[in-house]
Every structure is written in C-alpha cells, then in structure tokens.
PDB file of C-alpha atoms in Angstrom:
ATOM      1  CA  ASP A   1      41.721 -30.726 -32.801  1.00  0.00           C
ATOM      2  CA  ALA A   2      39.303 -27.823 -32.778  1.00  0.00           C
ATOM      3  CA  GLY A   3      38.631 -27.763 -29.574  1.00  0.00           C
ATOM      4  CA  VAL A   4      34.702 -25.771 -27.996  1.00  0.00           C
ATOM      5  CA  THR A   5      34.221 -22.867 -29.710  1.00  0.00           C
ATOM      6  CA  GLN A   6      30.926 -19.761 -28.097  1.00  0.00           C
ATOM      7  CA  SER A   7      30.431 -16.968 -29.695  1.00  0.00           C
ATOM      8  CA  PRO A   8      30.575 -13.953 -28.933  1.00  0.00           C
ATOM      9  CA  THR A   9      32.383 -13.590 -25.486  1.00  0.00           C
ATOM     10  CA  HIS A  10      30.199 -10.972 -24.331  1.00  0.00           C
ATOM     11  CA  LEU A  11      27.093  -9.652 -24.879  1.00  0.00           C
ATOM     12  CA  ILE A  12      25.453  -6.773 -22.955  1.00  0.00           C
ATOM     13  CA  LYS A  13      21.681  -6.746 -23.746  1.00  0.00           C
ATOM     14  CA  THR A  14      18.521  -4.711 -22.201  1.00  0.00           C
ATOM     15  CA  ARG A  15      15.746  -6.572 -20.614  1.00  0.00           C
ATOM     16  CA  GLY A  16      12.966  -7.720 -23.099  1.00  0.00           C
ATOM     17  CA  GLN A  17      16.004  -7.851 -25.688  1.00  0.00           C
ATOM     18  CA  GLN A  18      16.343 -11.696 -26.730  1.00  0.00           C
ATOM     19  CA  VAL A  19      19.510 -13.095 -27.807  1.00  0.00           C
ATOM     20  CA  THR A  20      21.048 -15.641 -30.289  1.00  0.00           C
ATOM     21  CA  LEU A  21      25.130 -17.647 -28.456  1.00  0.00           C
ATOM     22  CA  ARG A  22      26.131 -20.003 -30.444  1.00  0.00           C
ATOM     23  CA  CYS A  23      28.465 -22.959 -30.905  1.00  0.00           C
ATOM     24  CA  SER A  24      31.025 -24.956 -32.266  1.00  0.00           C
ATOM     25  CA  PRO A  25      31.146 -28.048 -31.019  1.00  0.00           C
ATOM     26  CA  LYS A  26      34.788 -30.534 -30.902  1.00  0.00           C
ATOM     27  CA  SER A  27      35.451 -31.639 -33.411  1.00  0.00           C
ATOM     28  CA  GLY A  28      34.182 -35.086 -33.946  1.00  0.00           C
ATOM     29  CA  HIS A  29      31.948 -35.161 -31.321  1.00  0.00           C
ATOM     30  CA  ASP A  30      28.001 -34.763 -32.381  1.00  0.00           C
ATOM     31  CA  THR A  31      26.286 -33.215 -28.678  1.00  0.00           C
ATOM     32  CA  VAL A  32      25.903 -30.436 -27.295  1.00  0.00           C
ATOM     33  CA  SER A  33      24.956 -28.858 -23.852  1.00  0.00           C
ATOM     34  CA  TRP A  34      23.945 -25.797 -22.277  1.00  0.00           C
ATOM     35  CA  TYR A  35      24.704 -25.367 -18.706  1.00  0.00           C
ATOM     36  CA  GLN A  36      24.328 -21.357 -17.319  1.00  0.00           C
ATOM     37  CA  GLN A  37      26.453 -20.074 -14.533  1.00  0.00           C
ATOM     38  CA  ALA A  38      25.783 -17.825 -12.040  1.00  0.00           C
ATOM     39  CA  LEU A  39      28.195 -15.467 -10.764  1.00  0.00           C
ATOM     40  CA  GLY A  40      29.685 -17.537  -7.513  1.00  0.00           C
ATOM     41  CA  GLN A  41      27.329 -20.764  -8.386  1.00  0.00           C
ATOM     42  CA  GLY A  42      27.905 -24.024 -10.556  1.00  0.00           C
ATOM     43  CA  PRO A  43      26.320 -24.819 -13.623  1.00  0.00           C
ATOM     44  CA  GLN A  44      23.110 -25.826 -14.192  1.00  0.00           C
ATOM     45  CA  PHE A  45      21.974 -27.691 -17.418  1.00  0.00           C
ATOM     46  CA  ILE A  46      19.387 -25.949 -19.802  1.00  0.00           C
ATOM     47  CA  PHE A  47      18.763 -28.169 -22.598  1.00  0.00           C
ATOM     48  CA  GLN A  48      20.966 -31.473 -24.571  1.00  0.00           C
ATOM     49  CA  TYR A  49      21.231 -31.275 -28.069  1.00  0.00           C
ATOM     50  CA  TYR A  50      21.811 -34.464 -30.390  1.00  0.00           C
ATOM     51  CA  GLU A  51      20.891 -35.345 -34.569  1.00  0.00           C
ATOM     52  CA  GLU A  52      19.333 -32.374 -33.936  1.00  0.00           C
ATOM     53  CA  GLU A  53      16.807 -32.738 -31.403  1.00  0.00           C
ATOM     54  CA  GLU A  54      16.322 -31.732 -27.743  1.00  0.00           C
ATOM     55  CA  ARG A  55      16.710 -34.416 -25.819  1.00  0.00           C
ATOM     56  CA  GLN A  56      17.009 -33.458 -22.127  1.00  0.00           C
ATOM     57  CA  ARG A  57      15.747 -29.594 -19.987  1.00  0.00           C
ATOM     58  CA  GLY A  58      16.624 -29.280 -17.016  1.00  0.00           C
ATOM     59  CA  ASN A  59      14.653 -26.745 -14.931  1.00  0.00           C
ATOM     60  CA  PHE A  60      14.560 -23.207 -17.303  1.00  0.00           C
ATOM     61  CA  PRO A  61      11.775 -21.575 -19.078  1.00  0.00           C
ATOM     62  CA  ASP A  62      10.518 -21.909 -22.286  1.00  0.00           C
ATOM     63  CA  ARG A  63      12.049 -18.450 -22.995  1.00  0.00           C
ATOM     64  CA  PHE A  64      15.406 -20.116 -23.250  1.00  0.00           C
ATOM     65  CA  SER A  65      15.138 -22.528 -26.915  1.00  0.00           C
ATOM     66  CA  GLY A  66      18.243 -23.867 -29.046  1.00  0.00           C
ATOM     67  CA  HIS A  67      18.568 -24.983 -31.978  1.00  0.00           C
ATOM     68  CA  GLN A  68      21.745 -28.048 -32.462  1.00  0.00           C
ATOM     69  CA  PHE A  69      22.513 -28.428 -37.017  1.00  0.00           C
ATOM     70  CA  PRO A  70      23.790 -30.318 -39.223  1.00  0.00           C
ATOM     71  CA  ASN A  71      26.990 -29.004 -38.346  1.00  0.00           C
ATOM     72  CA  TYR A  72      26.478 -29.955 -35.001  1.00  0.00           C
ATOM     73  CA  SER A  73      27.069 -26.535 -34.072  1.00  0.00           C
ATOM     74  CA  SER A  74      24.291 -24.862 -31.714  1.00  0.00           C
ATOM     75  CA  GLU A  75      22.490 -22.010 -31.122  1.00  0.00           C
ATOM     76  CA  LEU A  76      21.134 -20.548 -27.784  1.00  0.00           C
ATOM     77  CA  ASN A  77      18.018 -18.912 -28.005  1.00  0.00           C
ATOM     78  CA  VAL A  78      17.091 -16.611 -24.257  1.00  0.00           C
ATOM     79  CA  ASN A  79      12.859 -14.140 -25.037  1.00  0.00           C
ATOM     80  CA  ALA A  80      12.369 -11.375 -22.920  1.00  0.00           C
ATOM     81  CA  LEU A  81      15.438 -11.273 -20.672  1.00  0.00           C
ATOM     82  CA  LEU A  82      15.683 -10.924 -17.851  1.00  0.00           C
ATOM     83  CA  LEU A  83      18.388  -9.388 -15.504  1.00  0.00           C
ATOM     84  CA  GLY A  84      18.100 -12.783 -13.655  1.00  0.00           C
ATOM     85  CA  ASP A  85      19.458 -14.089 -16.677  1.00  0.00           C
ATOM     86  CA  SER A  86      23.222 -12.239 -15.989  1.00  0.00           C
ATOM     87  CA  ALA A  87      25.606 -15.041 -16.615  1.00  0.00           C
ATOM     88  CA  LEU A  88      28.240 -17.359 -17.990  1.00  0.00           C
ATOM     89  CA  TYR A  89      26.459 -19.082 -20.449  1.00  0.00           C
ATOM     90  CA  LEU A  90      28.945 -22.496 -20.958  1.00  0.00           C
ATOM     91  CA  CYS A  91      27.937 -25.202 -23.563  1.00  0.00           C
ATOM     92  CA  ALA A  92      29.368 -28.382 -23.679  1.00  0.00           C
ATOM     93  CA  SER A  93      29.852 -31.265 -26.332  1.00  0.00           C
ATOM     94  CA  SER A  94      30.531 -35.180 -26.222  1.00  0.00           C
ATOM     95  CA  LEU A  95      30.063 -37.574 -28.396  1.00  0.00           C
ATOM     96  CA  PHE A  96      26.195 -39.791 -28.313  1.00  0.00           C
ATOM     97  CA  LEU A  97      28.031 -43.228 -27.732  1.00  0.00           C
ATOM     98  CA  ALA A  98      30.882 -42.685 -25.434  1.00  0.00           C
ATOM     99  CA  ASP A  99      30.134 -44.852 -22.845  1.00  0.00           C
ATOM    100  CA  ARG A 100      29.236 -43.464 -20.003  1.00  0.00           C
ATOM    101  CA  ASN A 101      30.659 -40.205 -21.050  1.00  0.00           C
ATOM    102  CA  TYR A 102      30.572 -38.284 -18.194  1.00  0.00           C
ATOM    103  CA  GLU A 103      33.839 -35.720 -20.048  1.00  0.00           C
ATOM    104  CA  GLN A 104      31.940 -33.387 -21.714  1.00  0.00           C
ATOM    105  CA  TYR A 105      34.326 -30.400 -22.902  1.00  0.00           C
ATOM    106  CA  PHE A 106      32.481 -27.383 -22.381  1.00  0.00           C
ATOM    107  CA  GLY A 107      33.877 -24.122 -23.789  1.00  0.00           C
ATOM    108  CA  PRO A 108      34.790 -20.768 -22.394  1.00  0.00           C
ATOM    109  CA  GLY A 109      31.882 -19.301 -22.515  1.00  0.00           C
ATOM    110  CA  THR A 110      29.660 -16.374 -22.949  1.00  0.00           C
ATOM    111  CA  ARG A 111      29.744 -13.689 -20.453  1.00  0.00           C
ATOM    112  CA  LEU A 112      25.715 -12.053 -20.691  1.00  0.00           C
ATOM    113  CA  THR A 113      24.430  -9.299 -18.377  1.00  0.00           C
ATOM    114  CA  VAL A 114      21.510  -7.755 -18.334  1.00  0.00           C
ATOM    115  CA  THR A 115      20.586  -4.236 -18.064  1.00  0.00           C
TER     116      THR A 115
ATOM    117  CA  LEU B   1      19.082 -38.163  -8.597  1.00  0.00           C
ATOM    118  CA  ALA B   2      23.103 -38.173  -5.753  1.00  0.00           C
ATOM    119  CA  LYS B   3      23.541 -35.158  -4.216  1.00  0.00           C
ATOM    120  CA  THR B   4      27.098 -34.003  -3.110  1.00  0.00           C
ATOM    121  CA  THR B   5      28.491 -32.044  -0.320  1.00  0.00           C
ATOM    122  CA  GLN B   6      32.285 -30.247  -0.547  1.00  0.00           C
ATOM    123  CA  PRO B   7      34.032 -27.875   2.110  1.00  0.00           C
ATOM    124  CA  ILE B   8      32.921 -24.735   0.116  1.00  0.00           C
ATOM    125  CA  SER B   9      37.128 -23.522   0.213  1.00  0.00           C
ATOM    126  CA  MET B  10      40.521 -25.210   0.692  1.00  0.00           C
ATOM    127  CA  ASP B  11      43.290 -23.813   1.429  1.00  0.00           C
ATOM    128  CA  SER B  12      46.465 -25.596   0.604  1.00  0.00           C
ATOM    129  CA  TYR B  13      50.321 -24.789   0.353  1.00  0.00           C
ATOM    130  CA  GLU B  14      52.783 -25.680  -2.528  1.00  0.00           C
ATOM    131  CA  GLY B  15      53.965 -29.115  -3.520  1.00  0.00           C
ATOM    132  CA  GLN B  16      52.012 -30.524  -0.837  1.00  0.00           C
ATOM    133  CA  GLU B  17      49.283 -33.097  -0.969  1.00  0.00           C
ATOM    134  CA  VAL B  18      45.895 -31.425  -1.583  1.00  0.00           C
ATOM    135  CA  ASN B  19      42.993 -34.432  -1.351  1.00  0.00           C
ATOM    136  CA  ILE B  20      39.538 -32.589  -0.978  1.00  0.00           C
ATOM    137  CA  THR B  21      36.346 -34.727  -0.063  1.00  0.00           C
ATOM    138  CA  CYS B  22      32.962 -35.571  -0.936  1.00  0.00           C
ATOM    139  CA  SER B  23      29.811 -37.000   0.834  1.00  0.00           C
ATOM    140  CA  HIS B  24      27.324 -38.400  -1.732  1.00  0.00           C
ATOM    141  CA  ASN B  25      25.390 -40.566   0.186  1.00  0.00           C
ATOM    142  CA  ASN B  26      22.057 -41.593  -1.364  1.00  0.00           C
ATOM    143  CA  ILE B  27      24.348 -42.749  -4.428  1.00  0.00           C
ATOM    144  CA  ALA B  28      22.817 -45.595  -6.731  1.00  0.00           C
ATOM    145  CA  THR B  29      24.349 -48.854  -7.893  1.00  0.00           C
ATOM    146  CA  ASN B  30      25.235 -47.274 -11.437  1.00  0.00           C
ATOM    147  CA  ASP B  31      26.181 -44.028 -10.217  1.00  0.00           C
ATOM    148  CA  TYR B  32      30.047 -42.977 -11.040  1.00  0.00           C
ATOM    149  CA  ILE B  33      31.555 -40.260  -9.906  1.00  0.00           C
ATOM    150  CA  THR B  34      33.273 -37.580 -12.386  1.00  0.00           C
ATOM    151  CA  TRP B  35      35.586 -34.253 -10.948  1.00  0.00           C
ATOM    152  CA  TYR B  36      36.314 -31.093 -12.244  1.00  0.00           C
ATOM    153  CA  GLN B  37      38.096 -28.511 -12.265  1.00  0.00           C
ATOM    154  CA  GLN B  38      36.898 -24.499 -13.399  1.00  0.00           C
ATOM    155  CA  PHE B  39      39.325 -22.135 -13.248  1.00  0.00           C
ATOM    156  CA  PRO B  40      38.016 -18.182 -14.021  1.00  0.00           C
ATOM    157  CA  SER B  41      36.800 -17.600 -16.735  1.00  0.00           C
ATOM    158  CA  GLN B  42      36.759 -20.168 -18.242  1.00  0.00           C
ATOM    159  CA  GLY B  43      34.120 -23.394 -18.756  1.00  0.00           C
ATOM    160  CA  PRO B  44      35.214 -26.717 -16.363  1.00  0.00           C
ATOM    161  CA  ARG B  45      37.336 -29.139 -17.427  1.00  0.00           C
ATOM    162  CA  PHE B  46      37.479 -32.742 -16.782  1.00  0.00           C
ATOM    163  CA  ILE B  47      39.631 -34.664 -14.259  1.00  0.00           C
ATOM    164  CA  ILE B  48      38.594 -37.816 -13.595  1.00  0.00           C
ATOM    165  CA  GLN B  49      36.119 -40.721 -12.862  1.00  0.00           C
ATOM    166  CA  GLY B  50      34.932 -43.989 -11.135  1.00  0.00           C
ATOM    167  CA  TYR B  51      32.894 -46.175  -9.878  1.00  0.00           C
ATOM    168  CA  LYS B  52      34.970 -47.233  -6.675  1.00  0.00           C
ATOM    169  CA  THR B  53      38.530 -48.325  -5.324  1.00  0.00           C
ATOM    170  CA  LYS B  54      41.175 -45.615  -6.548  1.00  0.00           C
ATOM    171  CA  VAL B  55      41.304 -44.455 -10.085  1.00  0.00           C
ATOM    172  CA  THR B  56      44.848 -43.119 -11.387  1.00  0.00           C
ATOM    173  CA  ASN B  57      45.580 -40.962 -13.949  1.00  0.00           C
ATOM    174  CA  GLU B  58      48.360 -38.225 -14.776  1.00  0.00           C
ATOM    175  CA  VAL B  59      46.124 -34.678 -13.636  1.00  0.00           C
ATOM    176  CA  ALA B  60      45.263 -36.578 -10.017  1.00  0.00           C
ATOM    177  CA  SER B  61      44.379 -39.699  -7.944  1.00  0.00           C
ATOM    178  CA  LEU B  62      40.594 -40.718  -7.139  1.00  0.00           C
ATOM    179  CA  PHE B  63      39.671 -43.003  -3.759  1.00  0.00           C
ATOM    180  CA  ILE B  64      36.219 -43.906  -3.139  1.00  0.00           C
ATOM    181  CA  PRO B  65      35.738 -46.591  -0.425  1.00  0.00           C
ATOM    182  CA  ALA B  66      33.270 -49.839   0.049  1.00  0.00           C
ATOM    183  CA  ASP B  67      30.588 -47.659   0.535  1.00  0.00           C
ATOM    184  CA  ARG B  68      30.595 -45.305  -2.723  1.00  0.00           C
ATOM    185  CA  LYS B  69      29.441 -42.304   0.289  1.00  0.00           C
ATOM    186  CA  SER B  70      32.461 -40.833  -0.742  1.00  0.00           C
ATOM    187  CA  SER B  71      35.007 -40.047  -2.329  1.00  0.00           C
ATOM    188  CA  THR B  72      38.583 -38.523  -1.938  1.00  0.00           C
ATOM    189  CA  LEU B  73      40.053 -36.286  -4.778  1.00  0.00           C
ATOM    190  CA  SER B  74      43.968 -36.350  -4.063  1.00  0.00           C
ATOM    191  CA  LEU B  75      46.320 -33.966  -5.965  1.00  0.00           C
ATOM    192  CA  PRO B  76      49.479 -35.171  -4.989  1.00  0.00           C
ATOM    193  CA  ARG B  77      51.455 -32.603  -5.180  1.00  0.00           C
ATOM    194  CA  GLY B  78      49.916 -29.235  -4.867  1.00  0.00           C
ATOM    195  CA  SER B  79      51.188 -26.176  -7.338  1.00  0.00           C
ATOM    196  CA  LEU B  80      49.846 -22.486  -7.599  1.00  0.00           C
ATOM    197  CA  SER B  81      47.798 -23.524 -10.693  1.00  0.00           C
ATOM    198  CA  ASP B  82      45.823 -25.944  -9.151  1.00  0.00           C
ATOM    199  CA  THR B  83      44.409 -23.088  -7.554  1.00  0.00           C
ATOM    200  CA  ALA B  84      40.964 -23.354  -9.445  1.00  0.00           C
ATOM    201  CA  VAL B  85      37.511 -24.877  -8.503  1.00  0.00           C
ATOM    202  CA  TYR B  86      36.548 -28.482  -7.801  1.00  0.00           C
ATOM    203  CA  TYR B  87      32.843 -29.839  -8.378  1.00  0.00           C
ATOM    204  CA  CYS B  88      32.165 -33.151  -7.185  1.00  0.00           C
ATOM    205  CA  LEU B  89      29.511 -34.772 -10.012  1.00  0.00           C
ATOM    206  CA  VAL B  90      27.180 -38.028  -9.082  1.00  0.00           C
ATOM    207  CA  GLY B  91      23.929 -39.447 -10.738  1.00  0.00           C
ATOM    208  CA  ASP B  92      21.800 -38.903 -14.067  1.00  0.00           C
ATOM    209  CA  ASN B  93      22.338 -42.832 -14.585  1.00  0.00           C
ATOM    210  CA  PRO B  94      21.422 -43.567 -17.109  1.00  0.00           C
ATOM    211  CA  PRO B  95      19.394 -41.383 -18.530  1.00  0.00           C
ATOM    212  CA  PRO B  96      16.619 -41.197 -20.456  1.00  0.00           C
ATOM    213  CA  LEU B  97      15.452 -43.031 -23.499  1.00  0.00           C
ATOM    214  CA  ASP B  98      17.842 -40.746 -26.893  1.00  0.00           C
ATOM    215  CA  SER B  99      19.226 -38.945 -24.285  1.00  0.00           C
ATOM    216  CA  SER B 100      23.035 -38.002 -23.495  1.00  0.00           C
ATOM    217  CA  TYR B 101      24.298 -37.814 -19.604  1.00  0.00           C
ATOM    218  CA  LYS B 102      23.458 -33.975 -18.072  1.00  0.00           C
ATOM    219  CA  LEU B 103      26.596 -32.760 -15.594  1.00  0.00           C
ATOM    220  CA  ILE B 104      24.774 -31.281 -11.852  1.00  0.00           C
ATOM    221  CA  PHE B 105      27.682 -29.617 -11.030  1.00  0.00           C
ATOM    222  CA  GLY B 106      26.907 -28.477  -6.810  1.00  0.00           C
ATOM    223  CA  SER B 107      28.892 -25.302  -5.469  1.00  0.00           C
ATOM    224  CA  GLY B 108      32.160 -26.600  -5.606  1.00  0.00           C
ATOM    225  CA  THR B 109      34.960 -26.212  -3.149  1.00  0.00           C
ATOM    226  CA  ARG B 110      37.714 -23.254  -4.024  1.00  0.00           C
ATOM    227  CA  LEU B 111      40.719 -24.732  -3.544  1.00  0.00           C
ATOM    228  CA  LEU B 112      43.548 -21.682  -3.617  1.00  0.00           C
ATOM    229  CA  VAL B 113      47.580 -22.455  -3.398  1.00  0.00           C
ATOM    230  CA  ARG B 114      49.553 -21.252  -1.802  1.00  0.00           C
ATOM    231  CA  PRO B 115      53.067 -20.634  -1.719  1.00  0.00           C
TER     232      PRO B 115
END
C-alpha cells in the first residue's frame, strides 16, 4: 500500500522564480491538502483539493496555486518566489467521505530554499 | 476556531510515562481533539483522536475531562524513539460546505526522552 510521495525532496530557487512541487496521495485517497512549515513552526494550511477543485484555502497569497489531476495527484505552484517562501512543503492525503477525517497522511515534504 | 496551548518543550526519561497536556478553553461542542507526532525531516503522523473521557490505541492514550477544556496525551512507557514534536489540534468542525477538514497546527511540544 503506497504511502504519500512528494517530489522533489529538496529544491533551491532564486527570488522571483517559479516552482512546482508534486504529490501523489496514499492509495485509495482522493483529497490532497498542502501545508507550509517554516523552521521551528507547526505546519500552516495552504489549500485543499478534491475532485480537481480547490475546496478550501488558507491565508496565502494568489502566488500560491495548485492543481489536482484525475488520478488524485496534485501540484503546488508558487510564483514570484520570496525569501520568506523558504520552508518545508508538506502534502497530506485523506478520504473525503471518511467520517471526521482528521486522520490525514503526510508525505516527507519538499524542502524549498529561496536565495 | 479553538486555540490550543501546549508547553514548548518537555524532558522525560526512558521507561517513564510521558504526559503532555494541551489547553483548549474555547473548544466548541462539535470539536474533536486530535494529536499528531512529527519527527525531524518527516511529515506529521496521526496518533490519536477523541471527543471525551478516555481513548486508547496501540500507541497512546488520550484523557479528556468532562469540561473538555484540556486534554492529556499519555505515552505509557517513553522510549528514545518517542523524541519528537507533538501537536494538539482542535477545531474546524464542521468544515465548510463541500470541503473536508483542514488541520490547524500550533507550535507543538518538543519532547526529549533521555536514556
């Protein structure tokens, strides 16, 4: 049973560039949520995708966008990178119709460094 | 949304019971209490969830008093491998229409289990 996978593991970008991060959910899951975790902080919710639509969004600017594909995998795109975007980006998958599905499965994350 | 307060850090010793308390004074009637564990360079991992009284699984126990304004995560016999950050989460219940739950993390408790 495949768990949540993310790619790449690490990434270094320059200010102003654009980046795309990828996530494959756990087998059988249909909902993908993205979180940003700054060093020493708890993860912060960016947005959630289900049925290829953004369902909820946290307090992040429009520079952060996403997409979900028919196979439930997802991408997170960040435009016009800022130094403050340096963080660990986590993808979590879950089953939309599960009862009180606080049990979300996280991938290992992508470490983004903006210089 | 309910806000949680946890100790920033805790120390314990191998073999001792570990109890981490979380305060959530503004918890709503429908809110559940969920705990996640995170090791360095990994995504968070679901530990346990409860609504009231006591919940136990193979990993931990969760104690919730009648007023539900706090909860205590208990690891029966702390081991070195329990060294991690522990997050207490409450809230976002119910989620917005046609959405699933999003997780709202605080800063967590850094637990160090010593030999």
